């Protein structure tokens, strides 16, 4: 155990608690992650006494480090160059049925371990002289670490009902660590799923995002679905599940497809919002689903409707409404465009339009589209990926030639007004748009001289007269 206690702050704590006579232990995530060989920056220390006092003493001894006190919680955080150390007094918690706020009293180390969510999160290590480095593991957490099992220290029905956020945490840890949730525990999550409603949306989505950021997000998304949590926290995603058959024709299960797309993407990128775009790219398939006798199942316009659904879902889930929402909305809207491109003869103007619409998000969009290929037919997959490679090549060529990725009008509105001696008005917009369209269609090149010429011609057509030389 010595090796990971070999950090200066632990020695300092030991010295201080030797003097105060209030034993202290490092506990929870730090111990778990060290035993799993996962690097961590957060250290939790529990003390049989006053956590805030201990934090202040440690902060002082470590060279007057800043100490953040959270009086309401009785905790304090010391920020060190490499670690954040949180101190809390050992506590005993008892819950009432209608709130997730427990009644809190001072307690023993055992009381404190009892209130922890999982056996693997209840491991503590002594920082006290006489037993320094000793692992205190009342619930066989070490065994569960080895067997990769998530198990609650107490009856899971009580654990999850007391604090329903723990259901999300169980699924999050299962996904992050590739652990199995014990059968009994899984059944308890099923029974208590409805209680997730008493948890604030911010905390639920925080766990959800951690699931989405895990190496294989589908593990958690499937668990959310199986336990009944998904239909409560994200019904639109739940609705993707299922297959309908008409006249012998089945469409694919869009939930499973979406999961596969998210997993594919997760192999290539750890950008949270790109993963969100993957999660939502087909979100409007259920409301746009139609059956046609000749063509079978169609989902016409699901990219448009999907992009329209994004703001409402983001607002409800308390996700950021600014840049991330707009980015997801844009990728959902554009997610079919490269596919259409790759199926036809790729014309320059179609590529220019895609570059213009996607802007700097073009690479992310291409990544999403490649992840969207989930056919089981290897030949098909190969062909699609090949086509996308051609689209990518074309994108680079066209961008080198025409620079429309961050399109800036080569002729400004001011110059148009000045040239024709007019004020702001519809003519300015008409001329600017005409220039933009001509560039995208490849009628003129993206440069000042050609744009200026076109401006003069279009102005003349609109009955405007040039007033400057
Ligand atoms: P990570 O830091 O990766 O999110 P963690 O296990 O350290 O994982 P924290 O939220 O930092 O999670 O909490 C630290 C410790 O506090 C946990 O290991 C666990 O012992 C305890 N804990 C946190 N949240 C809960 C909860 N909702 N119910 C019971 N114990 C909890
Ligand atoms: Mg932590």
Short mmCIF file of C-alpha atoms and ligand atoms in Angstrom, two decimals:
data_model
loop_
_atom_site.label_atom_id
_atom_site.label_comp_id
_atom_site.label_asym_id
_atom_site.label_seq_id
_atom_site.Cartn_x
_atom_site.Cartn_y
_atom_site.Cartn_z
CA UNK A 1 0.00 0.00 0.00
CA UNK A 2 2.98 2.24 0.74
CA UNK A 3 3.56 3.36 -2.83
CA UNK A 4 0.47 5.43 -3.36
CA UNK A 5 0.51 6.85 0.16
CA UNK A 6 3.91 8.18 -0.76
CA UNK A 7 2.61 11.71 -1.34
CA UNK A 8 3.76 14.52 0.98
CA UNK A 9 0.23 15.49 2.04
CA UNK A 10 -0.37 12.10 3.70
CA UNK A 11 2.70 12.52 5.94
CA UNK A 12 1.50 15.98 6.91
CA UNK A 13 -1.95 14.65 7.82
CA UNK A 14 -0.39 11.88 9.89
CA UNK A 15 1.66 14.38 11.89
CA UNK A 16 -1.31 16.64 12.54
CA UNK A 17 -3.74 13.92 13.62
CA UNK A 18 -1.06 12.44 15.88
CA UNK A 19 -1.21 15.73 17.77
CA UNK A 20 -4.97 16.31 17.72
CA UNK A 21 -5.79 12.68 18.51
CA UNK A 22 -8.52 12.64 15.84
CA UNK A 23 -7.81 9.62 13.56
CA UNK A 24 -7.98 10.16 9.81
CA UNK A 25 -8.35 7.85 6.82
CA UNK A 26 -8.12 8.23 3.06
CA UNK A 27 -11.33 6.80 1.66
CA UNK A 28 -13.49 6.25 -1.41
CA UNK A 29 -12.59 6.94 -5.03
CA UNK A 30 -8.88 7.54 -4.44
CA UNK A 31 -8.35 4.17 -2.76
CA UNK A 32 -10.46 2.40 -5.36
CA UNK A 33 -8.63 3.98 -8.27
CA UNK A 34 -5.19 3.36 -6.80
CA UNK A 35 -6.01 -0.33 -6.35
CA UNK A 36 -7.23 -0.37 -9.95
CA UNK A 37 -4.14 1.47 -11.15
CA UNK A 38 -6.19 4.35 -12.48
CA UNK A 39 -4.60 7.76 -11.97
CA UNK A 40 -6.62 10.17 -9.80
CA UNK A 41 -6.29 13.76 -8.75
CA UNK A 42 -9.03 13.79 -6.10
CA UNK A 43 -8.32 12.59 -2.60
CA UNK A 44 -11.04 12.20 0.04
CA UNK A 45 -10.03 12.15 3.69
CA UNK A 46 -12.41 11.31 6.51
CA UNK A 47 -11.53 12.29 10.07
CA UNK A 48 -13.10 11.23 13.36
CA UNK A 49 -13.53 14.84 14.35
CA UNK A 50 -13.64 18.17 12.59
CA UNK A 51 -12.91 18.03 8.85
CA UNK A 52 -12.74 21.78 8.36
CA UNK A 53 -10.22 22.25 11.18
CA UNK A 54 -8.03 19.50 9.78
CA UNK A 55 -8.18 21.01 6.29
CA UNK A 56 -7.07 24.38 7.63
CA UNK A 57 -4.18 22.85 9.54
CA UNK A 58 -3.08 20.85 6.48
CA UNK A 59 -3.38 23.87 4.17
CA UNK A 60 -1.19 25.88 6.53
CA UNK A 61 1.48 23.21 6.88
CA UNK A 62 1.63 22.58 3.13
CA UNK A 63 2.76 26.17 2.59
CA UNK A 64 -0.40 28.19 3.13
CA UNK A 65 -2.35 26.54 0.36
CA UNK A 66 -5.85 27.85 -0.38
CA UNK A 67 -8.62 26.15 1.63
CA UNK A 68 -12.20 26.17 0.36
CA UNK A 69 -14.72 25.72 3.15
CA UNK A 70 -18.22 24.38 2.48
CA UNK A 71 -19.82 25.12 5.83
CA UNK A 72 -23.23 23.65 4.95
CA UNK A 73 -21.67 20.28 4.18
CA UNK A 74 -19.06 20.41 6.95
CA UNK A 75 -16.35 19.82 4.35
CA UNK A 76 -13.28 21.69 3.18
CA UNK A 77 -11.00 21.34 0.20
CA UNK A 78 -7.27 21.99 0.03
CA UNK A 79 -5.85 22.63 -3.42
CA UNK A 80 -2.34 21.32 -3.94
CA UNK A 81 -0.34 21.55 -7.17
CA UNK A 82 -1.10 17.93 -8.12
CA UNK A 83 -4.11 17.06 -6.00
CA UNK A 84 -7.37 18.35 -4.57
CA UNK A 85 -7.86 16.97 -1.08
CA UNK A 86 -11.30 17.05 0.47
CA UNK A 87 -11.74 16.68 4.23
CA UNK A 88 -14.90 15.61 5.98
CA UNK A 89 -15.80 14.53 9.49
CA UNK A 90 -16.99 10.92 9.76
CA UNK A 91 -20.76 10.89 9.70
CA UNK A 92 -23.80 8.77 10.13
CA UNK A 93 -26.73 9.41 7.84
CA UNK A 94 -30.38 8.50 8.13
CA UNK A 95 -32.87 9.11 5.37
CA UNK A 96 -36.54 10.02 5.26
CA UNK A 97 -38.74 8.85 2.41
CA UNK A 98 -39.51 12.14 0.64
CA UNK A 99 -36.10 13.73 0.36
CA UNK A 100 -32.59 12.86 -0.59
CA UNK A 101 -31.29 15.13 2.18
CA UNK A 102 -30.40 12.85 5.09
CA UNK A 103 -30.29 13.65 8.78
CA UNK A 104 -26.57 13.82 9.51
CA UNK A 105 -24.82 13.13 12.81
CA UNK A 106 -21.22 12.61 13.79
CA UNK A 107 -20.28 8.98 13.49
CA UNK A 108 -17.57 6.36 13.58
CA UNK A 109 -15.49 5.22 10.62
CA UNK A 110 -17.84 2.27 10.34
CA UNK A 111 -20.88 4.57 10.19
CA UNK A 112 -19.15 6.53 7.48
CA UNK A 113 -18.34 3.44 5.44
CA UNK A 114 -21.93 2.26 5.80
CA UNK A 115 -23.24 5.38 4.08
CA UNK A 116 -21.03 4.84 1.01
CA UNK A 117 -22.67 3.77 -2.21
CA UNK A 118 -20.64 0.70 -3.24
CA UNK A 119 -18.34 -1.72 -1.49
CA UNK A 120 -15.51 -0.65 -3.80
CA UNK A 121 -16.11 2.97 -2.79
CA UNK A 122 -16.11 2.21 0.94
CA UNK A 123 -12.47 1.17 1.19
CA UNK A 124 -10.43 3.20 3.68
CA UNK A 125 -6.72 3.34 4.50
CA UNK A 126 -5.40 4.43 7.87
CA UNK A 127 -3.26 7.55 8.01
CA UNK A 128 -2.60 7.07 11.72
CA UNK A 129 0.87 6.25 13.10
CA UNK A 130 0.12 2.92 14.74
CA UNK A 131 -1.78 1.45 11.78
CA UNK A 132 -0.42 3.53 8.91
CA UNK A 133 -1.32 2.12 5.50
CA UNK A 134 -3.73 -0.49 6.82
CA UNK A 135 -6.67 -1.18 4.52
CA UNK A 136 -10.04 -1.17 6.28
CA UNK A 137 -12.46 -3.09 4.13
CA UNK A 138 -15.61 -4.07 6.02
CA UNK A 139 -17.63 -5.19 2.98
CA UNK A 140 -15.08 -7.21 1.01
CA UNK A 141 -14.66 -4.38 -1.45
CA UNK A 142 -11.23 -5.61 -2.44
CA UNK A 143 -12.74 -8.89 -3.46
CA UNK A 144 -15.35 -7.06 -5.53
CA UNK A 145 -12.60 -5.04 -7.19
CA UNK A 146 -10.90 -8.25 -8.23
CA UNK A 147 -14.15 -9.77 -9.44
CA UNK A 148 -15.22 -6.50 -11.07
CA UNK A 149 -18.54 -6.36 -9.27
CA UNK A 150 -20.59 -3.38 -8.12
CA UNK A 151 -22.38 -4.19 -4.92
CA UNK A 152 -23.96 -1.94 -2.29
CA UNK A 153 -22.77 -2.32 1.31
CA UNK A 154 -26.34 -2.44 2.63
CA UNK A 155 -29.63 -3.72 1.18
CA UNK A 156 -29.66 -2.26 -2.35
CA UNK A 157 -33.35 -1.32 -2.14
CA UNK A 158 -32.52 0.93 0.80
CA UNK A 159 -29.30 2.27 -0.73
CA UNK A 160 -31.01 3.29 -4.00
CA UNK A 161 -34.21 4.51 -2.45
CA UNK A 162 -32.29 6.67 0.07
CA UNK A 163 -30.32 8.39 -2.65
CA UNK A 164 -31.55 7.52 -6.16
CA UNK A 165 -28.54 9.24 -7.77
CA UNK A 166 -26.67 6.09 -6.79
CA UNK A 167 -28.55 4.23 -9.56
CA UNK A 168 -26.95 6.52 -12.10
CA UNK A 169 -23.59 6.15 -10.35
CA UNK A 170 -23.86 2.36 -10.46
CA UNK A 171 -24.38 2.44 -14.20
CA UNK A 172 -21.68 5.06 -14.64
CA UNK A 173 -19.09 3.00 -12.74
CA UNK A 174 -20.13 -0.15 -14.58
CA UNK A 175 -19.48 1.69 -17.86
CA UNK A 176 -16.28 3.50 -16.85
CA UNK A 177 -14.66 0.53 -15.15
CA UNK A 178 -16.22 -2.35 -17.13
CA UNK A 179 -17.72 -3.80 -13.95
CA UNK A 180 -20.89 -5.87 -13.61
CA UNK A 181 -23.69 -4.65 -11.39
CA UNK A 182 -24.65 -7.43 -9.01
CA UNK A 183 -27.96 -9.11 -9.97
CA UNK A 184 -29.69 -8.16 -6.73
CA UNK A 185 -28.59 -4.60 -7.21
CA UNK A 186 -29.79 -4.46 -10.80
CA UNK A 187 -33.20 -5.72 -9.75
CA UNK A 188 -33.32 -3.03 -7.05
CA UNK A 189 -32.54 -0.33 -9.63
CA UNK A 190 -35.43 -1.65 -11.70
CA UNK A 191 -37.75 -1.38 -8.73
CA UNK A 192 -36.57 2.08 -7.71
CA UNK A 193 -36.15 3.68 -11.14
CA UNK A 194 -39.09 6.06 -10.68
CA UNK A 195 -37.35 7.63 -7.70
CA UNK A 196 -34.73 9.19 -10.00
CA UNK A 197 -37.31 11.97 -10.40
CA UNK A 198 -36.42 13.45 -6.99
CA UNK A 199 -32.85 14.08 -8.15
CA UNK A 200 -31.99 17.42 -9.74
CA UNK A 201 -31.58 17.32 -13.51
CA UNK A 202 -28.04 18.76 -13.24
CA UNK A 203 -26.79 15.82 -11.20
CA UNK A 204 -28.51 13.25 -13.40
CA UNK A 205 -27.04 14.71 -16.58
CA UNK A 206 -23.62 14.93 -14.96
CA UNK A 207 -23.62 11.15 -14.54
CA UNK A 208 -25.14 10.68 -17.98
CA UNK A 209 -22.29 12.66 -19.54
CA UNK A 210 -19.75 10.51 -17.71
CA UNK A 211 -21.44 7.43 -19.19
CA UNK A 212 -21.27 8.98 -22.64
CA UNK A 213 -17.58 9.77 -22.17
CA UNK A 214 -16.69 6.20 -21.18
CA UNK A 215 -14.73 4.01 -23.62
CA UNK A 216 -17.81 1.97 -24.63
CA UNK A 217 -20.85 4.17 -23.91
CA UNK A 218 -23.38 1.57 -25.11
CA UNK A 219 -22.72 -0.48 -21.96
CA UNK A 220 -24.28 2.27 -19.86
CA UNK A 221 -26.95 3.23 -22.36
CA UNK A 222 -28.17 -0.37 -22.50
CA UNK A 223 -28.20 -0.56 -18.72
CA UNK A 224 -30.19 2.66 -18.53
CA UNK A 225 -32.67 1.17 -20.97
CA UNK A 226 -32.90 -2.23 -19.26
CA UNK A 227 -33.44 -0.75 -15.82
CA UNK A 228 -36.23 1.57 -16.90
CA UNK A 229 -34.22 4.72 -16.15
CA UNK A 230 -33.88 5.77 -19.79
CA UNK A 231 -37.58 6.14 -20.42
CA UNK A 232 -37.76 8.53 -17.48
CA UNK A 233 -34.68 10.63 -18.11
CA UNK A 234 -34.55 10.54 -21.92
CA UNK A 235 -37.83 9.24 -23.40
CA UNK A 236 -36.95 10.31 -26.97
CA UNK A 237 -34.05 7.88 -26.95
CA UNK A 238 -36.18 5.11 -25.51
CA UNK A 239 -38.69 5.58 -28.32
CA UNK A 240 -36.01 4.65 -30.87
CA UNK A 241 -36.13 1.11 -29.57
CA UNK A 242 -38.01 -1.60 -31.38
CA UNK A 243 -38.66 -3.03 -34.80
CA UNK A 244 -41.90 -2.86 -36.74
CA UNK A 245 -42.75 -5.29 -39.50
CA UNK A 246 -45.26 -4.59 -42.25
CA UNK A 247 -45.87 -6.76 -45.29
CA UNK A 248 -42.80 -8.73 -44.40
CA UNK A 249 -40.59 -5.65 -44.31
CA UNK A 250 -38.79 -4.70 -41.09
CA UNK A 251 -36.85 -1.54 -40.36
CA UNK A 252 -33.74 -1.65 -38.20
CA UNK A 253 -33.87 -1.09 -34.46
CA UNK A 254 -32.84 2.53 -34.30
CA UNK A 255 -31.88 2.36 -30.64
CA UNK A 256 -29.35 -0.40 -31.24
CA UNK A 257 -28.15 1.38 -34.35
CA UNK A 258 -27.65 4.62 -32.39
CA UNK A 259 -25.70 2.78 -29.69
CA UNK A 260 -23.45 1.30 -32.31
CA UNK A 261 -22.86 4.72 -33.88
CA UNK A 262 -21.96 6.19 -30.49
CA UNK A 263 -19.53 3.33 -29.83
CA UNK A 264 -17.97 3.65 -33.28
CA UNK A 265 -17.47 7.34 -32.72
CA UNK A 266 -16.11 6.83 -29.22
CA UNK A 267 -13.24 4.88 -30.77
CA UNK A 268 -12.25 7.93 -32.79
CA UNK A 269 -13.05 10.93 -30.61
CA UNK A 270 -13.60 11.76 -26.97
CA UNK A 271 -15.37 15.05 -27.68
CA UNK A 272 -18.48 15.07 -25.50
CA UNK A 273 -20.64 17.09 -27.88
CA UNK A 274 -19.68 15.02 -30.89
CA UNK A 275 -20.84 11.98 -28.94
CA UNK A 276 -24.04 13.85 -28.18
CA UNK A 277 -24.51 14.46 -31.89
CA UNK A 278 -24.11 10.73 -32.51
CA UNK A 279 -26.63 10.00 -29.78
CA UNK A 280 -29.18 12.33 -31.34
CA UNK A 281 -28.56 12.00 -35.05
CA UNK A 282 -31.61 9.77 -35.63
CA UNK A 283 -33.72 11.13 -32.77
CA UNK A 284 -36.57 12.08 -35.13
CA UNK A 285 -36.86 8.71 -36.81
CA UNK A 286 -39.91 7.62 -34.80
CA UNK A 287 -41.99 10.73 -35.55
CA UNK A 288 -41.07 10.69 -39.27
CA UNK A 289 -41.53 6.97 -39.81
CA UNK A 290 -43.86 6.03 -42.70
CA UNK A 291 -44.62 2.84 -44.57
CA UNK A 292 -45.00 2.92 -48.28
CA UNK A 293 -46.10 -0.15 -50.23
CA UNK A 294 -43.47 0.29 -52.90
CA UNK A 295 -40.47 1.68 -50.98
CA UNK A 296 -41.07 0.17 -47.55
CA UNK A 297 -40.06 2.10 -44.44
CA UNK A 298 -38.94 5.71 -44.82
CA UNK A 299 -37.88 8.42 -42.39
CA UNK A 300 -38.03 11.42 -44.70
CA UNK A 301 -36.90 14.66 -43.15
CA UNK A 302 -35.73 13.09 -39.91
CA UNK A 303 -32.59 15.21 -40.06
CA UNK A 304 -34.66 18.43 -40.23
CA UNK A 305 -37.13 17.46 -37.53
CA UNK A 306 -34.27 16.05 -35.45
CA UNK A 307 -32.39 19.33 -35.52
CA UNK A 308 -35.61 21.09 -34.51
CA UNK A 309 -35.97 18.76 -31.52
CA UNK A 310 -32.46 19.46 -30.22
CA UNK A 311 -33.12 22.78 -28.41
CA UNK A 312 -36.15 21.46 -26.50
CA UNK A 313 -34.29 18.35 -25.38
CA UNK A 314 -31.19 20.32 -24.40
CA UNK A 315 -33.31 22.76 -22.38
CA UNK A 316 -35.12 19.99 -20.54
CA UNK A 317 -31.94 18.05 -19.82
CA UNK A 318 -30.26 21.27 -18.59
CA UNK A 319 -27.50 21.01 -21.17
CA UNK A 320 -25.79 24.20 -22.34
CA UNK A 321 -27.97 26.13 -24.78
CA UNK A 322 -25.16 28.10 -26.38
CA UNK A 323 -22.36 26.70 -28.54
CA UNK A 324 -22.77 22.98 -27.71
CA UNK A 325 -26.48 23.01 -28.53
CA UNK A 326 -25.94 24.81 -31.83
CA UNK A 327 -23.13 22.43 -32.74
CA UNK A 328 -25.24 19.32 -32.06
CA UNK A 329 -28.15 20.87 -33.94
CA UNK A 330 -25.96 21.53 -36.95
CA UNK A 331 -24.48 18.03 -37.06
CA UNK A 332 -27.92 16.42 -36.74
CA UNK A 333 -29.17 18.60 -39.59
CA UNK A 334 -26.23 17.84 -41.86
CA UNK A 335 -25.65 14.17 -41.05
CA UNK A 336 -27.04 12.87 -44.35
CA UNK A 337 -25.25 15.31 -46.62
CA UNK A 338 -21.91 13.52 -46.96
CA UNK A 339 -23.79 10.27 -47.55
CA UNK A 340 -25.77 11.79 -50.39
CA UNK A 341 -22.50 13.17 -51.74
CA UNK A 342 -20.77 9.85 -51.62
CA UNK A 343 -23.57 8.11 -53.49
CA UNK A 344 -23.58 10.35 -56.51
CA UNK A 345 -20.90 11.73 -58.72
CA UNK A 346 -19.34 14.24 -56.42
CA UNK A 347 -19.71 17.64 -58.04
CA UNK A 348 -17.54 20.55 -56.98
CA UNK A 349 -20.48 22.74 -56.17
CA UNK A 350 -22.07 20.13 -53.88
CA UNK A 351 -18.77 19.88 -52.00
CA UNK A 352 -18.52 23.66 -51.79
CA UNK A 353 -22.03 23.87 -50.36
CA UNK A 354 -21.27 21.23 -47.76
CA UNK A 355 -18.08 23.05 -46.76
CA UNK A 356 -19.98 26.31 -46.56
CA UNK A 357 -22.74 24.83 -44.37
CA UNK A 358 -20.49 22.78 -42.08
CA UNK A 359 -17.66 25.32 -41.72
CA UNK A 360 -15.07 24.29 -39.17
CA UNK A 361 -17.22 21.35 -38.06
CA UNK A 362 -16.70 19.53 -41.35
CA UNK A 363 -14.16 17.07 -39.90
CA UNK A 364 -16.47 16.20 -37.02
CA UNK A 365 -19.34 15.76 -39.44
CA UNK A 366 -17.28 13.37 -41.57
CA UNK A 367 -16.35 11.41 -38.45
CA UNK A 368 -20.02 11.17 -37.47
CA UNK A 369 -20.98 9.96 -40.93
CA UNK A 370 -18.31 7.29 -40.94
CA UNK A 371 -19.47 6.12 -37.52
CA UNK A 372 -23.01 5.99 -38.92
CA UNK A 373 -22.08 3.09 -41.18
CA UNK A 374 -23.28 0.07 -39.21
CA UNK A 375 -24.12 -2.37 -41.96
CA UNK A 376 -23.21 -5.99 -41.26
CA UNK A 377 -22.30 -6.41 -44.92
CA UNK A 378 -18.54 -5.99 -45.05
CA UNK A 379 -18.51 -5.31 -48.78
CA UNK A 380 -20.97 -2.49 -48.29
CA UNK A 381 -19.04 -1.00 -45.39
CA UNK A 382 -15.86 -1.04 -47.44
CA UNK A 383 -17.55 0.67 -50.34
CA UNK A 384 -19.08 3.37 -48.13
CA UNK A 385 -15.82 4.06 -46.35
CA UNK A 386 -14.09 4.26 -49.71
CA UNK A 387 -16.62 6.75 -50.98
CA UNK A 388 -16.17 8.86 -47.87
CA UNK A 389 -12.45 8.83 -48.49
CA UNK A 390 -13.15 10.31 -51.93
CA UNK A 391 -15.43 12.93 -50.38
CA UNK A 392 -12.70 13.83 -47.90
CA UNK A 393 -10.16 14.18 -50.70
CA UNK A 394 -12.51 16.38 -52.64
CA UNK A 395 -13.16 18.50 -49.55
CA UNK A 396 -9.46 19.21 -49.22
CA UNK A 397 -9.02 20.01 -52.92
CA UNK A 398 -11.98 22.35 -53.07
CA UNK A 399 -11.07 24.10 -49.86
CA UNK A 400 -7.54 24.72 -51.16
CA UNK A 401 -8.97 26.18 -54.32
CA UNK A 402 -11.98 28.12 -53.10
CA UNK A 403 -11.63 28.61 -49.32
CA UNK A 404 -15.33 28.50 -48.52
CA UNK A 405 -14.96 26.71 -45.18
CA UNK A 406 -14.96 29.99 -43.29
CA UNK A 407 -16.71 31.96 -45.95
CA UNK A 408 -16.17 35.72 -45.80
CA UNK A 409 -17.94 37.72 -48.50
CA UNK A 410 -15.18 38.98 -50.83
CA UNK A 411 -17.16 42.21 -51.37
CA UNK A 412 -18.47 43.91 -48.24
CA UNK A 413 -21.87 45.48 -47.76
CA UNK A 414 -20.15 48.83 -47.18
CA UNK A 415 -18.44 48.69 -50.55
CA UNK A 416 -21.74 47.85 -52.26
CA UNK A 417 -23.46 50.84 -50.61
CA UNK A 418 -20.56 53.14 -51.38
CA UNK A 419 -20.28 52.03 -55.00
CA UNK A 420 -23.95 52.62 -55.78
CA UNK A 421 -24.51 55.49 -53.36
CA UNK A 422 -27.28 53.64 -51.53
CA UNK A 423 -28.10 53.06 -47.86
CA UNK A 424 -28.75 49.77 -46.11
CA UNK A 425 -31.63 47.95 -47.75
CA UNK A 426 -32.73 44.87 -49.60
CA UNK A 427 -30.49 45.54 -52.64
CA UNK A 428 -27.36 45.05 -50.55
CA UNK A 429 -28.59 41.63 -49.42
CA UNK A 430 -29.60 40.62 -52.93
CA UNK A 431 -26.18 41.47 -54.34
CA UNK A 432 -24.29 39.77 -51.53
CA UNK A 433 -26.37 36.65 -51.89
CA UNK A 434 -25.93 36.60 -55.65
CA UNK A 435 -22.13 36.71 -55.18
CA UNK A 436 -22.21 33.95 -52.56
CA UNK A 437 -24.36 31.69 -54.73
CA UNK A 438 -22.17 32.29 -57.77
CA UNK A 439 -19.09 31.27 -55.77
CA UNK A 440 -20.75 28.16 -54.35
CA UNK A 441 -21.99 27.16 -57.80
CA UNK A 442 -18.51 27.69 -59.24
CA UNK A 443 -19.68 30.42 -61.65
CA UNK A 444 -17.03 32.77 -60.30
CA UNK A 445 -14.00 32.15 -58.10
CA UNK A 446 -13.82 33.29 -54.52
CA UNK A 447 -11.79 36.46 -55.09
CA UNK A 448 -12.33 40.20 -55.00
CA UNK A 449 -11.96 41.00 -58.69
CA UNK A 450 -14.50 38.48 -59.94
CA UNK A 451 -16.91 39.31 -57.13
CA UNK A 452 -16.56 43.04 -57.84
CA UNK A 453 -17.40 42.51 -61.49
CA UNK A 454 -20.45 40.47 -60.60
CA UNK A 455 -21.51 43.16 -58.13
CA UNK A 456 -21.46 45.76 -60.91
CA UNK A 457 -23.46 43.53 -63.24
CA UNK A 458 -26.05 42.66 -60.63
CA UNK A 459 -26.33 46.32 -59.56
CA UNK A 460 -26.99 47.32 -63.13
CA UNK A 461 -29.66 44.64 -63.41
CA UNK A 462 -31.30 46.11 -60.29
CA UNK A 463 -31.27 49.58 -61.87
CA UNK A 464 -28.48 50.93 -59.65
CA UNK A 465 -25.86 53.39 -60.91
CA UNK A 466 -22.20 53.37 -60.03
CA UNK A 467 -21.32 56.63 -58.25
CA UNK A 468 -17.59 56.15 -57.55
CA UNK A 469 -14.63 55.53 -59.79
P1 LIG B 1 -15.21 9.99 -9.41
O1 LIG B 1 -14.36 10.95 -8.66
O2 LIG B 1 -14.56 9.25 -10.48
O3 LIG B 1 -16.50 10.59 -9.82
P2 LIG B 1 -15.72 8.86 -6.83
O4 LIG B 1 -16.10 7.50 -6.33
O5 LIG B 1 -14.49 9.46 -6.25
O6 LIG B 1 -15.63 8.81 -8.40
P3 LIG B 1 -17.03 11.16 -5.82
O7 LIG B 1 -18.32 11.77 -6.23
O8 LIG B 1 -15.77 11.90 -5.96
O9 LIG B 1 -16.96 9.78 -6.59
O10 LIG B 1 -17.24 10.72 -4.31
C1 LIG B 1 -16.19 10.29 -3.46
C2 LIG B 1 -16.69 9.17 -2.56
O11 LIG B 1 -17.84 9.60 -1.83
C3 LIG B 1 -17.15 7.92 -3.30
O12 LIG B 1 -16.09 7.07 -3.58
C4 LIG B 1 -18.14 7.33 -2.33
O13 LIG B 1 -17.49 6.64 -1.31
C5 LIG B 1 -18.78 8.55 -1.72
N1 LIG B 1 -20.01 8.96 -2.43
C6 LIG B 1 -20.13 9.87 -3.42
N2 LIG B 1 -21.40 10.03 -3.79
C7 LIG B 1 -22.12 9.18 -3.05
C8 LIG B 1 -23.51 8.87 -2.93
N3 LIG B 1 -24.40 9.47 -3.74
N4 LIG B 1 -23.89 7.96 -2.03
C9 LIG B 1 -22.98 7.37 -1.23
N5 LIG B 1 -21.68 7.61 -1.27
C10 LIG B 1 -21.24 8.51 -2.16
MG1 LIG B 2 -13.70 11.49 -6.60
#
